[in-house]
Amino acid sequence: MAGGVWVFAEHRDGSLRKVTLEAMSAGKGLAGLLGEELAAVLMGEGVAPLADTLAHHGAQKVFLAQDSSLAKYTTNAYATVLSQLVLQNQPSILLFGATAQGRDLAPRVAMRLEAPLASDCTALSLDEKGRLVATRPIYAGKVIATVLAEGSSQMATLRPNMVPISEPDSLRKAEVVKVSAGPSPEGIRTRILEVVQEVAGAVDLAEADIIVSGGRGIKGPENFAIIRELASVLRAAVGASRAAVDAGWIPHQHQVGQTGKVVSPKLYIACGISGAIQHLAGMRSSKCIVAINKDPEAPIFKVADYGIVGDFFQVVPLLTEEFKKLLVEG
Amino acid sequence: MKIIVCLKQVPDTAATIKVKPDGSGVETEGITYVINPYDEFALEEALRIKERLGEGEVTVITLGPPKAKEALRTALAMGADKGVHLSDPAFEGGDSYATAKALARAIQGLPYDLILCGKQAVDDDAAQVGPAMAELLGLPQACVITKLEIDANRKKAVVHRQIEGASEIMEVSLPAVFTAQKGLNEPRYPSLKGIMGAKKKEIAEHNPSSLGLSPEEVGLAGSKVKILKLSPPPSRATGKILEGEPREQASQLVKLLREEAKII
Amino acid sequence: MCRPWANRDVRPYNVGAVNTNSLVLLVLLVLAVGAFGYNALRLFRLLRLGKREDRFDRIGERLKSLLIYVLGQKRVLEDPYSGVLHLFIFWGFIVFSLGTIEILGKGLYKGFSLPLLGSGQPHQYLAFLQDVFALLVIAGVLMATYRRLVLRPERLGGHFSDAAVILVLIFGLMVTHLGASGLNILLNRNPSASWTPVSRVLARFFAGLDLANGTEPFLHSLFWWSHILLLLGFLVYIPFSKHLHIITAAFNVFFRSLRPQGALAPMGLEATETFGVARIWEFTWKQLLDLYACTECGRCQDQCPAYLTGKPLSPKKLILDLQGHLLSQGPALMKRGRSPGNGNGHALVGEVILEDELWACTTCGACQAACPVFIEHIDKAVDMRRNLVLMESRFPYEVQQVFKNLENNFNPWALGWDSRADWAKGLGVKLLSENGEAEILYWVGCAGSFDERNRKVSRAMVNVLQAGDVDFAILGTEEKCTGDAARRIGNEYLFQILVRENIETLDKYRVRKVLTTCPHCYNTLKNEYPQFGGNFEVVHSTEFIADLIDVGRLKFRKDQELVVTYHDSCYLGRHNGIYKAPRRVLRAIPGTKVVELPHSREKGFCCGAGGGRMWMEEKIGKKINLERTEEVLAAKVSAVGTACPFCLTMLEDGIKSKEAGESLKALDLVELVAQAI
């Protein structure tokens, strides 16, 4: 039977990515509206057990492609298998997580199949004709676009943390369809040599998604330990204001600002930084800014999304504790 | 080594973007346009490869309105050798699919060993054109790279690709498409000498027919994803000051970051 | 035996000469003048390596400069000790030059007489002057020696042997003159004896020695010839010595820049292949003349904030390094001929001048204000920066952001240009675009528009203007950075783009009078915009407020109880000579006690932010703003008044670094006024 809503099931270190479950949840809604089945595509080596989890989260069918050539994600091998599968089964909708992998794979598959693809969506729905309508932020979130995907096998990548994961039902089973997969016929043109895990605290400022910064208000070089602890829980990079660097508390490569690095992470946590313009110029375009400072008049609060007027030494360790609860234990 | 760099002219990231009242587009009045920052990394990398190898040619290519020629001129001033401009009203309003198709067609007519572009344009934030072009050209790709080493003799490249919480080191056969992430390099500032020199460099013009495409295949007509409406984002109360005891403040903040800002 | 005086001549002032000796003298003179001429010509031809520049305008003003600064020694005297000793030696030199011509003339031809002096009385005046000045010069030489050997001010540094040679030569010249003159009296051959008291004392001294017969004429001859030989030796030595300045200084003062102090040299961007100065011959001839004029006094170095805080820059060293390079490389360059392009002489930056040296300059102008011979340091530094920026795109990493931000958002901070007027929301400030006209345009500047701290100053300015019932408006989002920093960093291209756009906007609204709180905007608008056809009356907030106070349009109510000092902004003070207005404003605030800082007015100490340094990291040496903050803290005041947004930022930062925020506040004068009305 043609049709269906599919989710590309991304996994890492033996478990499904959280965004995959979010996509399952979104896909379930769409499948319900369309009156079609929800299926997942699971690729890799030794990943069969994950099919159950997908079933628990609503997959009625799991396409399982297992091969040593799929053990590590490579664009070409994955795109080849997935495109053939889509071509053969003609799903109505195919969802990916807007992750490094999803954003690498989806455009390739979409182009191969000449299918529409909406990137980095925050919400998905259908129009009256059952076509995929996606909401996606553009201009770095300054504008929200509502877009329509036209054509068969409409694809979208879903931004993480946007859709709540629906309650799993551990009794649910899915039909597992084994898909044959072998080495890509074109030969191997890319090879993964190594995956280097980021060491907490050593994350490069320029590339970091989250930055925790300290300024004059943290009082001394030893207190960067408090900053580093929070950063390590958040897998964040450690930044600093010019004052902290000038005082010799931390090397210059950590300096954020006009004369240091200009950054725009998703989250910027400024601790004990008053917010001199030269600092603001370097971090103002961050998506979300949190300011923790004793002085309620500090200019940093003018640009902060969330502000805590309080003592760095009290607030930040508590914050680390809370994040730890959420991210490590929860 | 022949290197092609794809770039796009986009509004400056500091610009205030206002949606037109009818939601059909954004106001362009008074907007400063720049080279998409990620494309600048791509261009800088191309220039550095050329300088390192001591030979080569960097061709910059863009699809955009006549004004986009400024972006090409800037790129030529920075040191690119040639420009290609896909400029025609028919190209307007295209999605990533239509854009990648036109660009790939133009690139097919050029010699190349390497194609570089930004990981995404900061206006539509789609991050599709790079891999989509790679597909059309039948090339391998490596997206979101923060480091690139070229082995010209073996026709291989080793790249560092940013993935969640790690970086993937990958060997790629050339020719290939790479999309650049911040951190790859620090783009140079064009000298006045470069700006003067750029005036004499050649920019080739293309329209759909010179690329062998029909007007229906490009621009809005050739697109698969169409914008229904644009709207301003829901206004978030800025500068929310969290009250209470430190412990309450901390837990409140974590909750807001997760549920309201949806970051954690 | 030589007896030049044997022929008893009774001319009024006479050392005497005979034919054979005239011949020897003639030969020596020809040799010495020839050697001097040869070397002077060599130096002159090196000057002509430089590019053309017109410094022959406004001759009257130039002559006046000569009177004041050469003959009057005005700048030299600003340092009393060295000033006085120099005054003695300098005027001694003038007096002796006249006498020397006569001595030499007579040596060659006994009937010689200085044409203007004629015969009789005037010669006696000259004799008197020489006699007295010989003593004064000796005093000067002794003072100088004491200074070199005992006081040893750091700024003198280096070239001690040159100084020693010169002091010995001058000393020798005076001693031999007096010796010869004294013996002349003894030998009864000096009819001006009554006019030469010092020589008379010496004559008595020689008489007291009771010398053997014939010894006196011999001694006289010895002194006379020694004097002549020293003199001719001096002439030969001058072109190789810092003492060259006795010739070049006067020319340098005459040809000095008559541009407003704060204006950089204009620069064309069309019809040229290269920009700025990469090689020595790309300077103008006047810039090269500067190199010859340097007296190595080091007054510039003594005032240089970069040098004093441990940066590799010393304005003196900069000039001497360029001078050394010109002298060593110039001859080869002359042979090869010069043309744009590589391989024609060494690149200055990196080889002669270090990059760190070049970028350390804050363009504060302290060196130029201190230089007794009007050397123009800033233009040279900026010309070399221009080359690095415009030709090679070479500059400190941090600067790139500034350039890009200025290009895209017309302010240095990457803040959206459309938020430029946000600070004025709700204040009832008119926009020119809405109202079309106002008596005064308030030019807010980037800092006043975007920086939270300086926005307070802008709001205070609005309060003051409204209180003074002034009809004013702002440009709002149409205002763009004036380009001050871009120009001083060397990006003339970007600067000129901003200038053109701003002039267009100002002309569109027929703006006549511009008021600004920022000395950098003030200086650029007032002194540099005219280079591009933008002519506006520009007033600084301190001048404007001082006038408002004078005409009674501002009434102070609150008593301030404030001990306050004023930090001179370089661009307001040294570059534009505005010292009085800010002090008048401070004193007008009731209850304010004003304390002067040790470094103030012409010797004001830079905050460290000028010349684009605001946007660069200060990685070498002590931070200039800390140095200045410490000086302010030592003054034990409760507030330091500023009149510049950069100074305010730098001092406030310094106060924070010193954790002295409780006891010392940095406030713009406008804020102090606004608080008090």
Short mmCIF file of N, CA, C and O in Angstrom, two decimals, chain C residues 445-513:
data_model
loop_
_atom_site.label_atom_id
_atom_site.label_comp_id
_atom_site.label_asym_id
_atom_site.label_seq_id
_atom_site.Cartn_x
_atom_site.Cartn_y
_atom_site.Cartn_z
N GLY C 445 26.28 60.96 17.90
CA GLY C 445 27.45 60.08 17.83
C GLY C 445 27.08 58.65 18.19
O GLY C 445 26.02 58.39 18.77
N CYS C 446 27.96 57.73 17.84
CA CYS C 446 27.65 56.30 18.03
C CYS C 446 27.57 55.94 19.51
O CYS C 446 26.65 55.25 19.93
N ALA C 447 28.52 56.41 20.29
CA ALA C 447 28.53 56.03 21.70
C ALA C 447 27.28 56.57 22.38
O ALA C 447 26.58 55.85 23.10
N GLY C 448 26.97 57.83 22.12
CA GLY C 448 25.79 58.43 22.71
C GLY C 448 24.50 57.77 22.27
O GLY C 448 23.47 57.85 22.94
N SER C 449 24.55 57.14 21.11
CA SER C 449 23.34 56.51 20.58
C SER C 449 23.17 55.07 21.04
O SER C 449 22.06 54.60 21.21
N PHE C 450 24.28 54.37 21.18
CA PHE C 450 24.17 52.92 21.39
C PHE C 450 24.66 52.43 22.75
O PHE C 450 24.17 51.43 23.26
N ASP C 451 25.67 53.09 23.29
CA ASP C 451 26.25 52.60 24.53
C ASP C 451 25.39 53.04 25.71
O ASP C 451 25.13 54.22 25.90
N GLU C 452 24.95 52.07 26.49
CA GLU C 452 24.03 52.33 27.60
C GLU C 452 24.55 53.46 28.49
O GLU C 452 23.80 54.34 28.88
N ARG C 453 25.82 53.42 28.82
CA ARG C 453 26.39 54.43 29.71
C ARG C 453 26.34 55.82 29.07
O ARG C 453 25.97 56.80 29.70
N ASN C 454 26.73 55.87 27.81
CA ASN C 454 26.77 57.17 27.16
C ASN C 454 25.40 57.65 26.72
O ASN C 454 25.22 58.84 26.45
N ARG C 455 24.44 56.73 26.64
CA ARG C 455 23.07 57.17 26.39
C ARG C 455 22.59 58.09 27.52
O ARG C 455 21.80 58.99 27.30
N LYS C 456 23.09 57.82 28.71
CA LYS C 456 22.72 58.68 29.84
C LYS C 456 23.21 60.10 29.61
O LYS C 456 22.54 61.06 29.99
N VAL C 457 24.40 60.19 28.99
CA VAL C 457 24.93 61.52 28.68
C VAL C 457 24.04 62.20 27.64
O VAL C 457 23.73 63.38 27.75
N SER C 458 23.61 61.43 26.65
CA SER C 458 22.75 62.00 25.61
C SER C 458 21.45 62.51 26.23
O SER C 458 20.97 63.59 25.89
N ARG C 459 20.91 61.71 27.14
CA ARG C 459 19.65 62.13 27.77
C ARG C 459 19.88 63.39 28.61
O ARG C 459 19.06 64.30 28.63
N ALA C 460 21.05 63.42 29.29
CA ALA C 460 21.37 64.61 30.08
C ALA C 460 21.49 65.83 29.17
O ALA C 460 21.06 66.93 29.51
N MET C 461 22.08 65.61 28.01
CA MET C 461 22.25 66.72 27.05
C MET C 461 20.88 67.25 26.65
O MET C 461 20.67 68.46 26.55
N VAL C 462 19.95 66.33 26.41
CA VAL C 462 18.60 66.74 26.04
C VAL C 462 17.97 67.55 27.17
O VAL C 462 17.36 68.60 26.94
N ASN C 463 18.17 67.09 28.41
CA ASN C 463 17.64 67.84 29.56
C ASN C 463 18.18 69.26 29.57
O ASN C 463 17.43 70.21 29.77
N VAL C 464 19.49 69.37 29.37
CA VAL C 464 20.12 70.69 29.42
C VAL C 464 19.58 71.57 28.30
O VAL C 464 19.24 72.74 28.51
N LEU C 465 19.48 70.99 27.10
CA LEU C 465 19.00 71.78 25.96
C LEU C 465 17.57 72.23 26.18
O LEU C 465 17.21 73.37 25.88
N GLN C 466 16.77 71.32 26.73
CA GLN C 466 15.38 71.68 26.97
C GLN C 466 15.29 72.74 28.07
O GLN C 466 14.50 73.68 27.98
N ALA C 467 16.13 72.58 29.09
CA ALA C 467 16.13 73.58 30.17
C ALA C 467 16.57 74.94 29.64
O ALA C 467 16.09 75.98 30.09
N GLY C 468 17.49 74.92 28.69
CA GLY C 468 17.99 76.18 28.13
C GLY C 468 17.12 76.69 27.00
O GLY C 468 17.46 77.66 26.33
N ASP C 469 16.01 75.99 26.76
CA ASP C 469 15.04 76.39 25.75
C ASP C 469 15.69 76.53 24.37
O ASP C 469 15.54 77.53 23.67
N VAL C 470 16.46 75.52 24.01
CA VAL C 470 17.18 75.55 22.74
C VAL C 470 16.37 74.81 21.68
O VAL C 470 15.82 73.75 21.95
N ASP C 471 16.30 75.38 20.51
CA ASP C 471 15.59 74.74 19.41
C ASP C 471 16.55 73.77 18.71
O ASP C 471 17.44 74.19 17.99
N PHE C 472 16.38 72.50 18.97
CA PHE C 472 17.31 71.52 18.40
C PHE C 472 16.57 70.30 17.88
O PHE C 472 15.40 70.07 18.20
N ALA C 473 17.28 69.54 17.07
CA ALA C 473 16.72 68.30 16.54
C ALA C 473 17.87 67.31 16.34
O ALA C 473 19.04 67.70 16.39
N ILE C 474 17.53 66.05 16.15
CA ILE C 474 18.56 65.06 15.84
C ILE C 474 18.27 64.44 14.47
O ILE C 474 17.19 64.60 13.93
N LEU C 475 19.26 63.75 13.94
CA LEU C 475 19.07 63.08 12.65
C LEU C 475 18.46 61.71 12.83
O LEU C 475 17.96 61.12 11.87
N GLY C 476 18.52 61.18 14.03
CA GLY C 476 17.96 59.85 14.27
C GLY C 476 18.71 58.79 13.50
O GLY C 476 19.94 58.80 13.45
N THR C 477 17.98 57.93 12.83
CA THR C 477 18.63 56.80 12.16
C THR C 477 19.39 57.24 10.92
O THR C 477 20.09 56.43 10.31
N GLU C 478 19.25 58.50 10.55
CA GLU C 478 19.99 58.96 9.36
C GLU C 478 21.42 59.32 9.69
O GLU C 478 22.26 59.49 8.80
N GLU C 479 21.72 59.48 10.98
CA GLU C 479 23.09 59.79 11.39
C GLU C 479 23.96 58.54 11.22
O GLU C 479 23.51 57.43 11.47
N LYS C 480 25.17 58.77 10.80
CA LYS C 480 26.13 57.66 10.69
C LYS C 480 27.42 58.06 11.37
O LYS C 480 27.67 59.25 11.53
N CYS C 481 28.20 57.08 11.73
CA CYS C 481 29.50 57.37 12.33
C CYS C 481 30.24 58.40 11.47
O CYS C 481 30.21 58.31 10.23
N THR C 482 30.89 59.37 12.10
CA THR C 482 31.62 60.38 11.31
C THR C 482 32.83 59.77 10.60
O THR C 482 33.32 60.33 9.64
N GLY C 483 33.30 58.64 11.11
CA GLY C 483 34.43 57.98 10.46
C GLY C 483 35.76 58.25 11.12
O GLY C 483 36.80 57.82 10.62
N ASP C 484 35.74 58.95 12.25
CA ASP C 484 36.98 59.29 12.95
C ASP C 484 37.89 58.07 13.13
O ASP C 484 39.06 58.09 12.73
N ALA C 485 37.36 57.03 13.73
CA ALA C 485 38.21 55.87 14.02
C ALA C 485 38.67 55.20 12.74
O ALA C 485 39.84 54.83 12.60
N ALA C 486 37.76 55.07 11.78
CA ALA C 486 38.13 54.43 10.51
C ALA C 486 39.32 55.15 9.90
O ALA C 486 40.29 54.53 9.44
N ARG C 487 39.26 56.48 9.91
CA ARG C 487 40.33 57.24 9.28
C ARG C 487 41.64 57.05 10.04
O ARG C 487 42.69 56.88 9.43
N ARG C 488 41.56 57.09 11.36
CA ARG C 488 42.80 57.01 12.13
C ARG C 488 43.40 55.61 12.14
O ARG C 488 44.60 55.44 12.31
N ILE C 489 42.55 54.63 11.94
CA ILE C 489 43.09 53.28 11.82
C ILE C 489 43.73 53.11 10.44
O ILE C 489 44.55 52.24 10.23
N GLY C 490 43.34 53.96 9.53
CA GLY C 490 43.97 53.91 8.20
C GLY C 490 43.02 53.55 7.08
O GLY C 490 43.42 53.47 5.93
N ASN C 491 41.74 53.34 7.42
CA ASN C 491 40.80 52.97 6.37
C ASN C 491 40.16 54.22 5.77
O ASN C 491 38.99 54.53 6.02
N GLU C 492 40.95 54.90 4.96
CA GLU C 492 40.50 56.15 4.35
C GLU C 492 39.30 55.92 3.43
O GLU C 492 38.41 56.77 3.33
N TYR C 493 39.27 54.78 2.82
CA TYR C 493 38.19 54.45 1.88
C TYR C 493 36.85 54.44 2.61
O TYR C 493 35.89 55.11 2.22
N LEU C 494 36.80 53.68 3.69
CA LEU C 494 35.59 53.60 4.49
C LEU C 494 35.24 54.97 5.06
O LEU C 494 34.08 55.39 5.07
N PHE C 495 36.26 55.66 5.52
CA PHE C 495 36.05 57.00 6.06
C PHE C 495 35.36 57.89 5.04
O PHE C 495 34.36 58.54 5.33
N GLN C 496 35.88 57.90 3.83
CA GLN C 496 35.33 58.80 2.82
C GLN C 496 33.91 58.43 2.41
O GLN C 496 33.12 59.29 2.07
N ILE C 497 33.62 57.13 2.47
CA ILE C 497 32.23 56.72 2.18
C ILE C 497 31.30 57.32 3.24
O ILE C 497 30.27 57.92 2.92
N LEU C 498 31.69 57.18 4.50
CA LEU C 498 30.86 57.70 5.58
C LEU C 498 30.74 59.23 5.49
O LEU C 498 29.66 59.79 5.69
N VAL C 499 31.84 59.87 5.17
CA VAL C 499 31.83 61.33 5.07
C VAL C 499 30.84 61.77 3.99
O VAL C 499 30.00 62.64 4.22
N ARG C 500 30.95 61.15 2.84
CA ARG C 500 30.06 61.54 1.73
C ARG C 500 28.60 61.38 2.12
O ARG C 500 27.77 62.25 1.87
N GLU C 501 28.30 60.23 2.75
CA GLU C 501 26.90 59.97 3.11
C GLU C 501 26.40 60.96 4.16
O GLU C 501 25.28 61.46 4.09
N ASN C 502 27.26 61.26 5.12
CA ASN C 502 26.85 62.21 6.16
C ASN C 502 26.68 63.62 5.61
O ASN C 502 25.73 64.32 5.95
N ILE C 503 27.60 64.02 4.75
CA ILE C 503 27.50 65.38 4.18
C ILE C 503 26.22 65.49 3.36
O ILE C 503 25.50 66.49 3.43
N GLU C 504 25.92 64.43 2.64
CA GLU C 504 24.69 64.43 1.84
C GLU C 504 23.46 64.64 2.74
O GLU C 504 22.58 65.45 2.44
N THR C 505 23.45 63.90 3.85
CA THR C 505 22.32 64.03 4.77
C THR C 505 22.27 65.43 5.38
O THR C 505 21.20 66.05 5.43
N LEU C 506 23.41 65.93 5.81
CA LEU C 506 23.44 67.25 6.44
C LEU C 506 23.03 68.34 5.46
O LEU C 506 22.31 69.28 5.80
N ASP C 507 23.49 68.19 4.21
CA ASP C 507 23.13 69.18 3.20
C ASP C 507 21.65 69.10 2.85
O ASP C 507 21.01 70.12 2.58
N LYS C 508 21.13 67.89 2.89
CA LYS C 508 19.71 67.69 2.57
C LYS C 508 18.84 68.54 3.51
O LYS C 508 17.86 69.13 3.09
N TYR C 509 19.24 68.58 4.77
CA TYR C 509 18.46 69.36 5.74
C TYR C 509 18.99 70.77 5.93
O TYR C 509 18.60 71.46 6.85
N ARG C 510 19.92 71.16 5.08
CA ARG C 510 20.50 72.51 5.16
C ARG C 510 21.00 72.81 6.57
O ARG C 510 20.76 73.89 7.12
N VAL C 511 21.67 71.85 7.16
CA VAL C 511 22.18 72.04 8.51
C VAL C 511 23.30 73.07 8.49
O VAL C 511 24.17 73.02 7.63
N ARG C 512 23.25 74.00 9.43
CA ARG C 512 24.30 75.02 9.52
C ARG C 512 25.13 74.83 10.77
O ARG C 512 26.33 75.00 10.77
N LYS C 513 24.43 74.53 11.87
CA LYS C 513 25.14 74.49 13.14
C LYS C 513 24.96 73.11 13.78
O LYS C 513 23.84 72.64 13.92
#
